[in-house]
Coordinates of C-alpha atoms and ligand atoms in Angstrom, one line a residue:
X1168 CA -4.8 -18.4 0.3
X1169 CA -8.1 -19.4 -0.8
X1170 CA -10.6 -19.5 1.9
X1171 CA -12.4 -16.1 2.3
X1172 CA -12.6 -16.4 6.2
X1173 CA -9.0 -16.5 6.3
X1174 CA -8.5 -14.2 3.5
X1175 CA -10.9 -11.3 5.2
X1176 CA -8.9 -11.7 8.4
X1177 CA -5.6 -11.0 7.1
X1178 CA -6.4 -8.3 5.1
X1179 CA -8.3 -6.5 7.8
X1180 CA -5.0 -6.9 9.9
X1181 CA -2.9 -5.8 7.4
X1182 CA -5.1 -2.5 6.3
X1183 CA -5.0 -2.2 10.9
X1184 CA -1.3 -2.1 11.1
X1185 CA 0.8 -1.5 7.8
X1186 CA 3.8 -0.6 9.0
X1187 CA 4.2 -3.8 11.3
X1188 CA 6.1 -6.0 8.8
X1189 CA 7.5 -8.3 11.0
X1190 CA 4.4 -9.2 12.5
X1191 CA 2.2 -9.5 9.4
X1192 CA 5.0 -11.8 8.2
X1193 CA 4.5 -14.2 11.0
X1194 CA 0.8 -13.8 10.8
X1195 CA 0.2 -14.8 7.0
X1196 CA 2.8 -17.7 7.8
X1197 CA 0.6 -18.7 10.3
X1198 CA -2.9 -17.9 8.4
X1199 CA -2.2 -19.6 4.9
X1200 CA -1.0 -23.1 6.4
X1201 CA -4.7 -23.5 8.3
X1202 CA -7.1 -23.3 5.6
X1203 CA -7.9 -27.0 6.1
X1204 CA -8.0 -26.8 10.1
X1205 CA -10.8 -23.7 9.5
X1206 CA -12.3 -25.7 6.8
X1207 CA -12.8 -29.1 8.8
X1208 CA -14.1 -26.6 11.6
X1209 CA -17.0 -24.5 11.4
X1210 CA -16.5 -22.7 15.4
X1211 CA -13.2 -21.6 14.2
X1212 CA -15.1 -18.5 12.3
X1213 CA -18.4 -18.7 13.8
X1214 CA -16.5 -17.6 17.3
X1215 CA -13.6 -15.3 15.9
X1216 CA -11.3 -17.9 17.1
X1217 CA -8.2 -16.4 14.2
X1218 CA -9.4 -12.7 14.6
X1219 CA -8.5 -13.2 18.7
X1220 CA -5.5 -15.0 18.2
X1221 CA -4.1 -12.5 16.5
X1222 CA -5.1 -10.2 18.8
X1223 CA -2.8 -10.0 21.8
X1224 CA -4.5 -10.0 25.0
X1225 CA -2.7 -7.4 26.0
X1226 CA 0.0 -4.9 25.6
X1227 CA 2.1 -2.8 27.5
X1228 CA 4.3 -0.2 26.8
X1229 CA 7.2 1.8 28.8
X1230 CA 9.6 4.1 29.5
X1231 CA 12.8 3.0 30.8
X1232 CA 15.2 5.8 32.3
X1233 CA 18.3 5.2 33.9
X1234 CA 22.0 6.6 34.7
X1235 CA 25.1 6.2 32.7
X1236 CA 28.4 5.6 33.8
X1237 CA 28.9 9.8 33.4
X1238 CA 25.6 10.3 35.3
X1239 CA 23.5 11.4 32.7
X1240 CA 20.5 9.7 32.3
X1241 CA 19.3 8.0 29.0
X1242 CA 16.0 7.2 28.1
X1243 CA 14.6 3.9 26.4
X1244 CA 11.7 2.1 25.9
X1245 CA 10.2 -1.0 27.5
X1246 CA 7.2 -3.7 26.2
X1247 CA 5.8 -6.7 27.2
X1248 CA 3.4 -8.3 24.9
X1249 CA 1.2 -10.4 27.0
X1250 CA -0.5 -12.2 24.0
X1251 CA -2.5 -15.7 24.7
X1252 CA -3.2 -17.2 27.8
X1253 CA -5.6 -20.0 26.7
X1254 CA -3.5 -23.1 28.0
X1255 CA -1.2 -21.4 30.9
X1256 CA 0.4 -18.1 32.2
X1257 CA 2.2 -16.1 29.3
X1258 CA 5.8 -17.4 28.7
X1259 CA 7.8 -15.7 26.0
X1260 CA 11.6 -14.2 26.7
X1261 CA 13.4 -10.5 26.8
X1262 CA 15.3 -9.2 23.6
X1263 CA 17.3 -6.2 24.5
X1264 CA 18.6 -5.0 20.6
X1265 CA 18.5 -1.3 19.7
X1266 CA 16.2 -2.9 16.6
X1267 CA 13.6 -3.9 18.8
X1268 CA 10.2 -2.4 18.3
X1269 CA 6.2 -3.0 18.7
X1270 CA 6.4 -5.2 15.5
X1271 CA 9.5 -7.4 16.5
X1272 CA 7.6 -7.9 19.6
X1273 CA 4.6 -9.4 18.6
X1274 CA 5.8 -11.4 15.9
X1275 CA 8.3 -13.1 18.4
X1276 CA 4.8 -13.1 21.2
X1277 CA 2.6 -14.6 18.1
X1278 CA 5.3 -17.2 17.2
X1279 CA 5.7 -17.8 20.9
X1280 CA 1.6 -19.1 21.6
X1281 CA 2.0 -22.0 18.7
X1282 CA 5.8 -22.7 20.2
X1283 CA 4.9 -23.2 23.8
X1284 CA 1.6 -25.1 23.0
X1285 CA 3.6 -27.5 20.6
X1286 CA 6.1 -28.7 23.9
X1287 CA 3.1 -30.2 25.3
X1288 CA 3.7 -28.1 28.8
X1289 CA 1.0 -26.0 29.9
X1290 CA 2.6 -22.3 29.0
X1291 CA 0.8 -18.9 27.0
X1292 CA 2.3 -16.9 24.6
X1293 CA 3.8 -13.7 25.4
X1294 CA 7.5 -12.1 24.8
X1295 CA 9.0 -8.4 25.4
X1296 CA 11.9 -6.1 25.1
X1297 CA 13.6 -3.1 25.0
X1298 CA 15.4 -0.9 22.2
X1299 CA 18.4 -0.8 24.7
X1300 CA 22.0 -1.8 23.5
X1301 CA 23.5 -3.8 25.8
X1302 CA 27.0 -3.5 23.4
X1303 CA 29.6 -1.4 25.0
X1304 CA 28.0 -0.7 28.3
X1305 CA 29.7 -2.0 31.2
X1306 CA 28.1 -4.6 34.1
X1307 CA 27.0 -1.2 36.3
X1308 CA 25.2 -0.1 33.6
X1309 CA 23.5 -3.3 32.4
X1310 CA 22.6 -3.3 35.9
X1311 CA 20.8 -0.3 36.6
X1312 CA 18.9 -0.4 33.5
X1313 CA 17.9 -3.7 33.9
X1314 CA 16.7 -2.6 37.3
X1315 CA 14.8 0.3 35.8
X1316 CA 13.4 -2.2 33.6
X1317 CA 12.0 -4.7 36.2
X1318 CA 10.3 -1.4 38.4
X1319 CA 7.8 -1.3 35.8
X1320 CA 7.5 -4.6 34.7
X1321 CA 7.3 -6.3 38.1
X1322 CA 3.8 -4.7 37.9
X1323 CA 2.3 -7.0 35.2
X1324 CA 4.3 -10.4 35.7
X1325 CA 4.1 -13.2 38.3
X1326 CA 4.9 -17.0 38.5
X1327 CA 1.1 -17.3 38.0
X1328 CA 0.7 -14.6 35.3
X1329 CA 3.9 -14.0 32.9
X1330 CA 7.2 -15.2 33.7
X1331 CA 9.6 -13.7 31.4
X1332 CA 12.7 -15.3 30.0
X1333 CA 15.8 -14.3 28.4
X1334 CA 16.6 -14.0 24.4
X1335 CA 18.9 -11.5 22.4
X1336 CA 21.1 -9.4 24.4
X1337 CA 19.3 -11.0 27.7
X1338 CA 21.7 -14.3 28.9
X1339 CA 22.2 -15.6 32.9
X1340 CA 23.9 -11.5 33.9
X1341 CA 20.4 -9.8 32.5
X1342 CA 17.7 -12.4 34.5
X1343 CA 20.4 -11.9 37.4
X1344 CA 19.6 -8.5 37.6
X1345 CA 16.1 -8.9 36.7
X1346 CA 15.0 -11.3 39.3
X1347 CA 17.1 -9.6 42.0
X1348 CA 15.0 -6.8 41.4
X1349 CA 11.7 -8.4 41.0
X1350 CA 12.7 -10.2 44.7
X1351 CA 14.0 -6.5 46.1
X1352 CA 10.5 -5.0 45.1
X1353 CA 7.8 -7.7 45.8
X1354 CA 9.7 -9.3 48.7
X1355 CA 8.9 -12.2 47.5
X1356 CA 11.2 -15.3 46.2
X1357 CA 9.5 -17.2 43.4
X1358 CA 9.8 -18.8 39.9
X1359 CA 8.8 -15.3 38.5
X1360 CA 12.0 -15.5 35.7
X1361 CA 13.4 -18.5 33.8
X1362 CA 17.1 -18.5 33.1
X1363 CA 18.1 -18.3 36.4
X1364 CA 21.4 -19.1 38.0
X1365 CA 21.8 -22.2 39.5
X1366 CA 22.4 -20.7 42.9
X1367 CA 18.6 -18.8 42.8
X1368 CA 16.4 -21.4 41.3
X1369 CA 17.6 -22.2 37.6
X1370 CA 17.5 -25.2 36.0
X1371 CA 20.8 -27.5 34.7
X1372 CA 20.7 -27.6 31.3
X1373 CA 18.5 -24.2 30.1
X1374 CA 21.5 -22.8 28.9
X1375 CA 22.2 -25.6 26.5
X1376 CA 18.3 -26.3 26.1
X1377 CA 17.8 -24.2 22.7
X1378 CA 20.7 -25.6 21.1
X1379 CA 20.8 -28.7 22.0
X1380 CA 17.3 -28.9 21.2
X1381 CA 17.7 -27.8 17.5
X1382 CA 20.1 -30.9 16.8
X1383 CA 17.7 -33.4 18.6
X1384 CA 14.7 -32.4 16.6
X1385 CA 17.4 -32.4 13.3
X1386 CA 18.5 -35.3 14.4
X1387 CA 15.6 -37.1 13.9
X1388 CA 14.0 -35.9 10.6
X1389 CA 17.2 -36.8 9.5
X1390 CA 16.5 -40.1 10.6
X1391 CA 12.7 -40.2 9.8
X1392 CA 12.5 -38.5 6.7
X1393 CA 16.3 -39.4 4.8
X1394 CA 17.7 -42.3 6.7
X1395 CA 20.6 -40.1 7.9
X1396 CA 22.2 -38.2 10.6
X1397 CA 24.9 -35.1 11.3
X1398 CA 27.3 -38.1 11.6
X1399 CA 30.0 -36.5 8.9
X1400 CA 28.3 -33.8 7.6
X1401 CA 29.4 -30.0 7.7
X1402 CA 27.5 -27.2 9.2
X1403 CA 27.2 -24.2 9.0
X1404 CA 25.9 -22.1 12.2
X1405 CA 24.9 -18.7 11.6
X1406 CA 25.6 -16.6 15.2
X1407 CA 27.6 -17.2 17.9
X1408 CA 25.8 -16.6 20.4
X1409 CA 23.2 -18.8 23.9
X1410 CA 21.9 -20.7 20.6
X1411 CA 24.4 -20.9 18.2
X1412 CA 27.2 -22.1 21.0
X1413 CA 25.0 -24.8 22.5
X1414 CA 23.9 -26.2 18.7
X1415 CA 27.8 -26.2 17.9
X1416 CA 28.6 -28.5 20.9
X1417 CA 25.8 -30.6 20.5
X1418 CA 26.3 -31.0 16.6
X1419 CA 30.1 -31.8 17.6
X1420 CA 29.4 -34.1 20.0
X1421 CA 26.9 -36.0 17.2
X1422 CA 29.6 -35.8 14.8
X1423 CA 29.1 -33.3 12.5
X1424 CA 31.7 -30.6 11.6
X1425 CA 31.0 -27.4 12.0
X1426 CA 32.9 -25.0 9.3
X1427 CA 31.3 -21.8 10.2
X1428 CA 29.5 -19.3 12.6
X1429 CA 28.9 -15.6 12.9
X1430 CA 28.2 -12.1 14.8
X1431 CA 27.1 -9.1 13.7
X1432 CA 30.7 -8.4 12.4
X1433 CA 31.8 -11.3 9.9
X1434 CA 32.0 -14.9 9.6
X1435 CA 34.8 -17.6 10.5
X1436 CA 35.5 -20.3 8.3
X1437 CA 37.4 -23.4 9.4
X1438 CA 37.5 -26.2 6.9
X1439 CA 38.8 -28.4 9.9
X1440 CA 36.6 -27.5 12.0
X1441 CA 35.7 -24.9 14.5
X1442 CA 36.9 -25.4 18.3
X1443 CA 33.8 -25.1 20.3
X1444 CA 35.0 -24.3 23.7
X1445 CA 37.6 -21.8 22.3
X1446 CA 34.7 -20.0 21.0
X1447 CA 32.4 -20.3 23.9
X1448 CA 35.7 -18.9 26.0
X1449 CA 35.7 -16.3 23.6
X1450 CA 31.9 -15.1 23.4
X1451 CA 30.4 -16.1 26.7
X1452 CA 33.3 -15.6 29.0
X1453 CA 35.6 -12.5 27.3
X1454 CA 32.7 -11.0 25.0
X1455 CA 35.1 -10.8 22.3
X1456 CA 34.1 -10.0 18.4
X1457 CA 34.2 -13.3 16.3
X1458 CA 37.3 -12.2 14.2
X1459 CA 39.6 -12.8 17.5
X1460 CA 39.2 -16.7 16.6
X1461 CA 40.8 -16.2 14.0
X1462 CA 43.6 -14.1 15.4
X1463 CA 44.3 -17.3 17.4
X1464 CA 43.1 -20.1 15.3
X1465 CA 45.4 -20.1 12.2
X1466 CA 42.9 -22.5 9.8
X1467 CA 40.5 -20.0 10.2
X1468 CA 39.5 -17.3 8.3
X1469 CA 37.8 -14.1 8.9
X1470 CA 35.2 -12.5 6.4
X1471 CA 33.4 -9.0 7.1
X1472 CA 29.9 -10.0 5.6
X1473 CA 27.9 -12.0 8.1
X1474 CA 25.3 -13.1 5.6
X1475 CA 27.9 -14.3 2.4
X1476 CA 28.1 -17.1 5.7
X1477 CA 25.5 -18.7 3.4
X1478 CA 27.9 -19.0 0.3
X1479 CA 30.0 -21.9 2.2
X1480 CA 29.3 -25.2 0.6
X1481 CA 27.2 -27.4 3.6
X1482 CA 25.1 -30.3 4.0
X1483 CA 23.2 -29.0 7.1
X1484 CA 22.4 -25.8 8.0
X1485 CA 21.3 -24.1 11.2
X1486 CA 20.4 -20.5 10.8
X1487 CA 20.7 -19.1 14.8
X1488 CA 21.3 -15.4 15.0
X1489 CA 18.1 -13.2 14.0
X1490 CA 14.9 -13.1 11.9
X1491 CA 15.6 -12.6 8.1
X1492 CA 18.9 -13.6 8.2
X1493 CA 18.5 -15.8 5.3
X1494 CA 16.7 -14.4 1.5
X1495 CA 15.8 -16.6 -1.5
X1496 CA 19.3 -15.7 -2.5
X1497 CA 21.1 -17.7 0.4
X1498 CA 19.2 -20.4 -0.1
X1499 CA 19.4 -20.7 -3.5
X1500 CA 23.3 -20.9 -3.2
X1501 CA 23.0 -23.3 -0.2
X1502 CA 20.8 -25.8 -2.2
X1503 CA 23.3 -25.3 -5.7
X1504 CA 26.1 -26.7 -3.0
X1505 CA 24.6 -29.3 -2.2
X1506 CA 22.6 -28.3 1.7
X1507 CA 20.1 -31.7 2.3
X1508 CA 18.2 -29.8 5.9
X1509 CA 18.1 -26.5 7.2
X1510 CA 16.5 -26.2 11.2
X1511 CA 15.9 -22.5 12.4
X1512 CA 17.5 -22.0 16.0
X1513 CA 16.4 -18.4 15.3
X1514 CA 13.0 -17.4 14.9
X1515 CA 12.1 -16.6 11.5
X1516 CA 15.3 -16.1 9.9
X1517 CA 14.8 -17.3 6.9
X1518 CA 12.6 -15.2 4.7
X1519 CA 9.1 -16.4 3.0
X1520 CA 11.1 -17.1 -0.3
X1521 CA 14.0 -18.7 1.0
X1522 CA 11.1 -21.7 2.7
X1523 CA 9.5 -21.7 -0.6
X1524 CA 12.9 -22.5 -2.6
X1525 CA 14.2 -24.8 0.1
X1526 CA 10.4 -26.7 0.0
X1527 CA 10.6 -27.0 -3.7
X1528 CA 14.0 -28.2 -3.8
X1529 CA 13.1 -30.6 -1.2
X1530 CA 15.4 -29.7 1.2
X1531 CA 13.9 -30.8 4.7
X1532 CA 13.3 -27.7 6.5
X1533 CA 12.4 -27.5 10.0
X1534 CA 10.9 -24.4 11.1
X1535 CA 11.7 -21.8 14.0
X1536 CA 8.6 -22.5 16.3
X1537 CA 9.1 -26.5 16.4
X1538 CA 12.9 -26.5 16.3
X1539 CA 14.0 -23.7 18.8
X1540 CA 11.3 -24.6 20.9
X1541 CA 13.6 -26.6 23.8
X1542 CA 14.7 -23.2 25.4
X1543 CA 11.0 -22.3 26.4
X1544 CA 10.6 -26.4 27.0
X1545 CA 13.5 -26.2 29.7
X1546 CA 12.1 -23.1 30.7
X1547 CA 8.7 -24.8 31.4
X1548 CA 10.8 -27.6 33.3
X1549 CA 12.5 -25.0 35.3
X1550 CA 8.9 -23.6 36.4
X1551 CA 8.2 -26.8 37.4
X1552 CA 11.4 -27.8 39.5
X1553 CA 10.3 -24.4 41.1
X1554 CA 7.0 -24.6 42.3
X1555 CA 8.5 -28.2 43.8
X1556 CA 11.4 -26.4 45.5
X1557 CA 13.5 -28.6 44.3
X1558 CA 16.3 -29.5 41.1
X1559 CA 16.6 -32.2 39.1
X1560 CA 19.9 -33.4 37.6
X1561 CA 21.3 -32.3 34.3
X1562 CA 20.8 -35.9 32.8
X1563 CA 17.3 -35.7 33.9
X1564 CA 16.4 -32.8 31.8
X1565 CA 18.4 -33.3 29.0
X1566 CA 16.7 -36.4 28.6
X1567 CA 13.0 -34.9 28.9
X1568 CA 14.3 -32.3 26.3
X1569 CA 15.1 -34.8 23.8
X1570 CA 11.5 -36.9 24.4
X1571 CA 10.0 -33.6 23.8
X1572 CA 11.7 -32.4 20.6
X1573 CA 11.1 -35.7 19.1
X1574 CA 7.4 -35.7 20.4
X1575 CA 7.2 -32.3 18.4
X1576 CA 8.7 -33.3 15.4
X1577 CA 6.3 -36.7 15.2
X1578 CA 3.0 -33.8 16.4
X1579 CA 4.2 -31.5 13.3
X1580 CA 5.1 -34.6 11.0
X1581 CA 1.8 -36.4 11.3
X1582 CA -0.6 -33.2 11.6
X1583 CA 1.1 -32.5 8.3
X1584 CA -0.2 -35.5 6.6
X1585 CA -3.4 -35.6 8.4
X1586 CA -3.9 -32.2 7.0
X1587 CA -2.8 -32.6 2.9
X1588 CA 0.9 -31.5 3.4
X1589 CA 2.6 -34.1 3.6
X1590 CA 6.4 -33.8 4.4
X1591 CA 5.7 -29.5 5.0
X1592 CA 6.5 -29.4 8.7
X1593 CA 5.9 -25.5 8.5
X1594 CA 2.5 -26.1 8.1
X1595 CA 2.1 -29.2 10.2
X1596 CA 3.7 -27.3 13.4
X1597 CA 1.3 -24.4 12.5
X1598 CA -1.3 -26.7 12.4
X1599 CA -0.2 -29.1 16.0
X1600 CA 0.1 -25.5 17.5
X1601 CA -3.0 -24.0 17.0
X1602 CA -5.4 -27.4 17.2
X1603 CA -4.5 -27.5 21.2
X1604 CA -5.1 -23.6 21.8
X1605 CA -7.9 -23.7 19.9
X1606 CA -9.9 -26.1 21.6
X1607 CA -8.7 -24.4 25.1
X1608 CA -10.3 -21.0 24.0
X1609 CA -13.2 -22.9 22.5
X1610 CA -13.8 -24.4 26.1
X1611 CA -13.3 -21.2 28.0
X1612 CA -15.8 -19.4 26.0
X1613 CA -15.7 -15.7 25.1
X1614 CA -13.7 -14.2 28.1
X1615 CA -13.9 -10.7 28.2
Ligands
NDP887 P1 22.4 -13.9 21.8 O1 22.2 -12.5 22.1 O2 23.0 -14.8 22.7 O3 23.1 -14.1 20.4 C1 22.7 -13.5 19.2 C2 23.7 -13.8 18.1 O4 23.1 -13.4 16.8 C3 25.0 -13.0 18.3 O5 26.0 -13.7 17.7 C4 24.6 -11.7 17.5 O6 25.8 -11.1 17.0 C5 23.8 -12.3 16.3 N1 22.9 -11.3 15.9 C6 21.9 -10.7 16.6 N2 21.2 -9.8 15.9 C7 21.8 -9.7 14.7 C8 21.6 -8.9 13.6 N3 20.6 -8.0 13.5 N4 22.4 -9.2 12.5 C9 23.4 -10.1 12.6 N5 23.7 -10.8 13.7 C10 22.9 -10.7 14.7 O7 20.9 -14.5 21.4 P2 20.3 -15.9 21.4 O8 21.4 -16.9 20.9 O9 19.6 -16.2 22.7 O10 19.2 -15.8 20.3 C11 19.4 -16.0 18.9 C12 18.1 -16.3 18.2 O11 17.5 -17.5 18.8 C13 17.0 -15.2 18.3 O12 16.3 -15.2 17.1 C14 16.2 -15.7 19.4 O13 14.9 -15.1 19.4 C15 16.2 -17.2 19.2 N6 15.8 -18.0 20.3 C16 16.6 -17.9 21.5 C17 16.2 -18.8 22.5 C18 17.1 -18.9 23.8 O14 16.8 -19.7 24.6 N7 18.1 -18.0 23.9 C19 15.0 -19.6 22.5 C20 14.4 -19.6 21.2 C21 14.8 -18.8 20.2 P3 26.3 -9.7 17.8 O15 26.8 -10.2 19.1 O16 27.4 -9.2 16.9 O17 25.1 -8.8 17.9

């Protein structure tokens, strides 16, 4: 970084809150790509505009107690980070994973203000969690913490204010549970949650949205930027889980092979390809681990290290399980074999070095808050199908997902030129991000 504005401000944040890695990763990510942006903008320092956006608005912080299935009664924690709401009410989904903590959280909320503004739908920033480990615990105890959750969250969300979503560990049982008890407390019925069941308000196609979204957008710098598609190509798919399932059907269905995917556990391998709706039997339905594939599936084979996934010779590759899945490492062995694009379902997992080797080898890279962004886009379109009582067929939104992944990738593409980086859609989705909540808190003046 060279601009002292910018400089001063990350280094005042970073001497604020060492210990918040996470967070200061996504921030100097952000930070280092709009130099020129500040530069060709003089209120961008003169009102503070990067020192209160990385500031969240606000944040709130809980306990959670609730029973176990022995009646003893467990304690975890609960946030919501409630961090930008220049161009609409926060938006930003629920992780449940015993990692989760204050810096997970505002990385994901930080990420989540430049994701939501680039879908064009009028959505804040905000996302929360708990420390909770859904793993081993059965539905009746899913249940009543999720219930213990809402009782203190219901206080600060609202279809006008924050409507939450779902994410790690949080699928269609969690919001279930959630909104039930949102409804049971507020005695109200409203659009308060995304990722709803059909039945209560959700929308077709918000399960597939994320996935499906990460091989439109791929799709198409494929197409803009090589001349190519996932027509014969093998994946890889990192995960196996809302994301990773979705992108394996939809990279299926465009022709692509995908070789391998992932849990916590191991990897599969497949050279023939995996079978999608085995797995999505196997994870969504039966919760199974990922080595029972291949226990069934006699091609496949089962490895214990989830991140040698990245030693599999690809052409594409679709990172969709956690931040920092992927080090310089990884993607120095993926671009020796041969990888031509990499799109993040996840958000940020690959790490600072792994971009920096993939950019220099000229691998196109698409990154986490342009490419994963059709959940929250669907999510946005379910809000909307809400407030007008009414549903709108699967091919409906499906095809409104795909114009707006491929409006994002054209935003990010061309602000990326505009800007002096040509081809670098990291910074150019930074840069389409930020341009449109920066002029909505330049027009709103300092709100205090
Ligand atoms: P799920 O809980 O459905 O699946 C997560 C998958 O990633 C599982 O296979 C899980 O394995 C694996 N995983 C999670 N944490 C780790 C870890 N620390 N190490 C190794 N593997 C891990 O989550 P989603 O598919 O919803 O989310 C995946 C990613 O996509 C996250 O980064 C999320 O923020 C992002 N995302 C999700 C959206 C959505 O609509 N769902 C929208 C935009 C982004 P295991 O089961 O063994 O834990």
């Amino acid at each position: 970084m060279k601009n002292q504005y910018v400089i001063k401000t990350f280094e005042d944040i970073k001497n604020q809150h060492p210990d918040q890695k996470e967070y200061l990763q996504a921030v100097y990510e952000v930070l280092s790509t709009l130099e020129p942006v500040v530069e060709a903008n003089e209120k961008i320092e003169k009102y503070s505009i990067l020192e209160r956006i990385i500031e969240p608005e606000r944040q709130i912080i809980f306990r959670v107690p609730w029973v176990d299935d022995k009646g003893k009664v467990r304690v975890n924690r609960g946030y919501r980070v409630q961090f930008n709401s220049a161009i609409g009410p926060y938006k930003g989904g629920l992780r449940f994973h015993p990692t989760v903590n204050l810096s997970i959280i505002k990385f994901l909320g930080f990420e989540q203000i430049f994701k939501n503004s680039l879908t064009g739908l009028p959505m804040g920033g905000g996302k929360g969690g708990s420390d909770f480990d859904p793993k081993g615990k059965s539905d009746d105890e899913i249940m009543r913490f999720c219930q213990s959750f809402m009782t203190e969250l219901s206080k600060h969300i609202g279809p006008n204010t924050d409507v939450p979503a779902g994410d790690i560990g949080v699928g269609g049982r969690e919001i279930g549970y959630l909104f039930g008890q949102y409804k049971r407390l507020q005695n109200e019925f409203t659009g308060v949650l995304t990722g709803k069941g059909l039945s209560f308000g959700g929308s077709l196609a918000r399960t597939e949205a994320t996935g499906y979204g990460l091989c439109y957008i791929t799709e198409e710098m494929l197409k803009v930027m090589k001349n190519d598609s996932f027509k014969n190509k093998k994946v890889i798919i990192s995960g196996s889980g809302n994301v990773a399932l979705y992108a394996a059907e939809k990279v299926t269905q465009l022709g692509g092979t995908v070789i391998a995917m992932s849990d916590s556990s191991g990897y599969i391998y497949d050279e023939k390809g995996i079978d999608v709706q085995l797995m999505k039997e196997l994870k969504e339905v039966k919760r199974q681990r990922i080595s029972v594939y291949a226990d069934i599936v006699k091609t496949a084979s089962f490895h214990d290290d989830f991140r040698s996934i990245w030693t599999i010779p690809c052409q594409i590759a679709l990172p969709c399980a956690t931040q920092n899945e992927l080090d310089e490492e990884s993607a120095k062995t993926l671009i020796k074999n041969g990888v031509i694009a990499v799109a993040e379902g996840a958000n940020m997992p690959s790490t600072p070095e792994a971009v920096e080797a993939f950019q220099k080898a000229k691998v196109l890279f698409a990154p986490a808050k342009a490419a994963n962004a059709g959940g929250v886009a669907v999510s946005g379109l379910e809000m909307c199908q809400n407030s007008q009582r009414f549903s709108w067929t699967f091919q409906d939104v499906d095809e409104k997902l795909k114009d707006i992944m491929i409006n994002i990738f054209h935003n990010a593409y061309d602000n990326a030129e505009k800007y002096g980086y040509k081809d670098n859609l990291v910074a150019g989705a930074n840069i389409a991000g930020f341009l449109k909540v920066c002029d909505a808190m330049l027009s709103q003046g300092i709100t205090y």
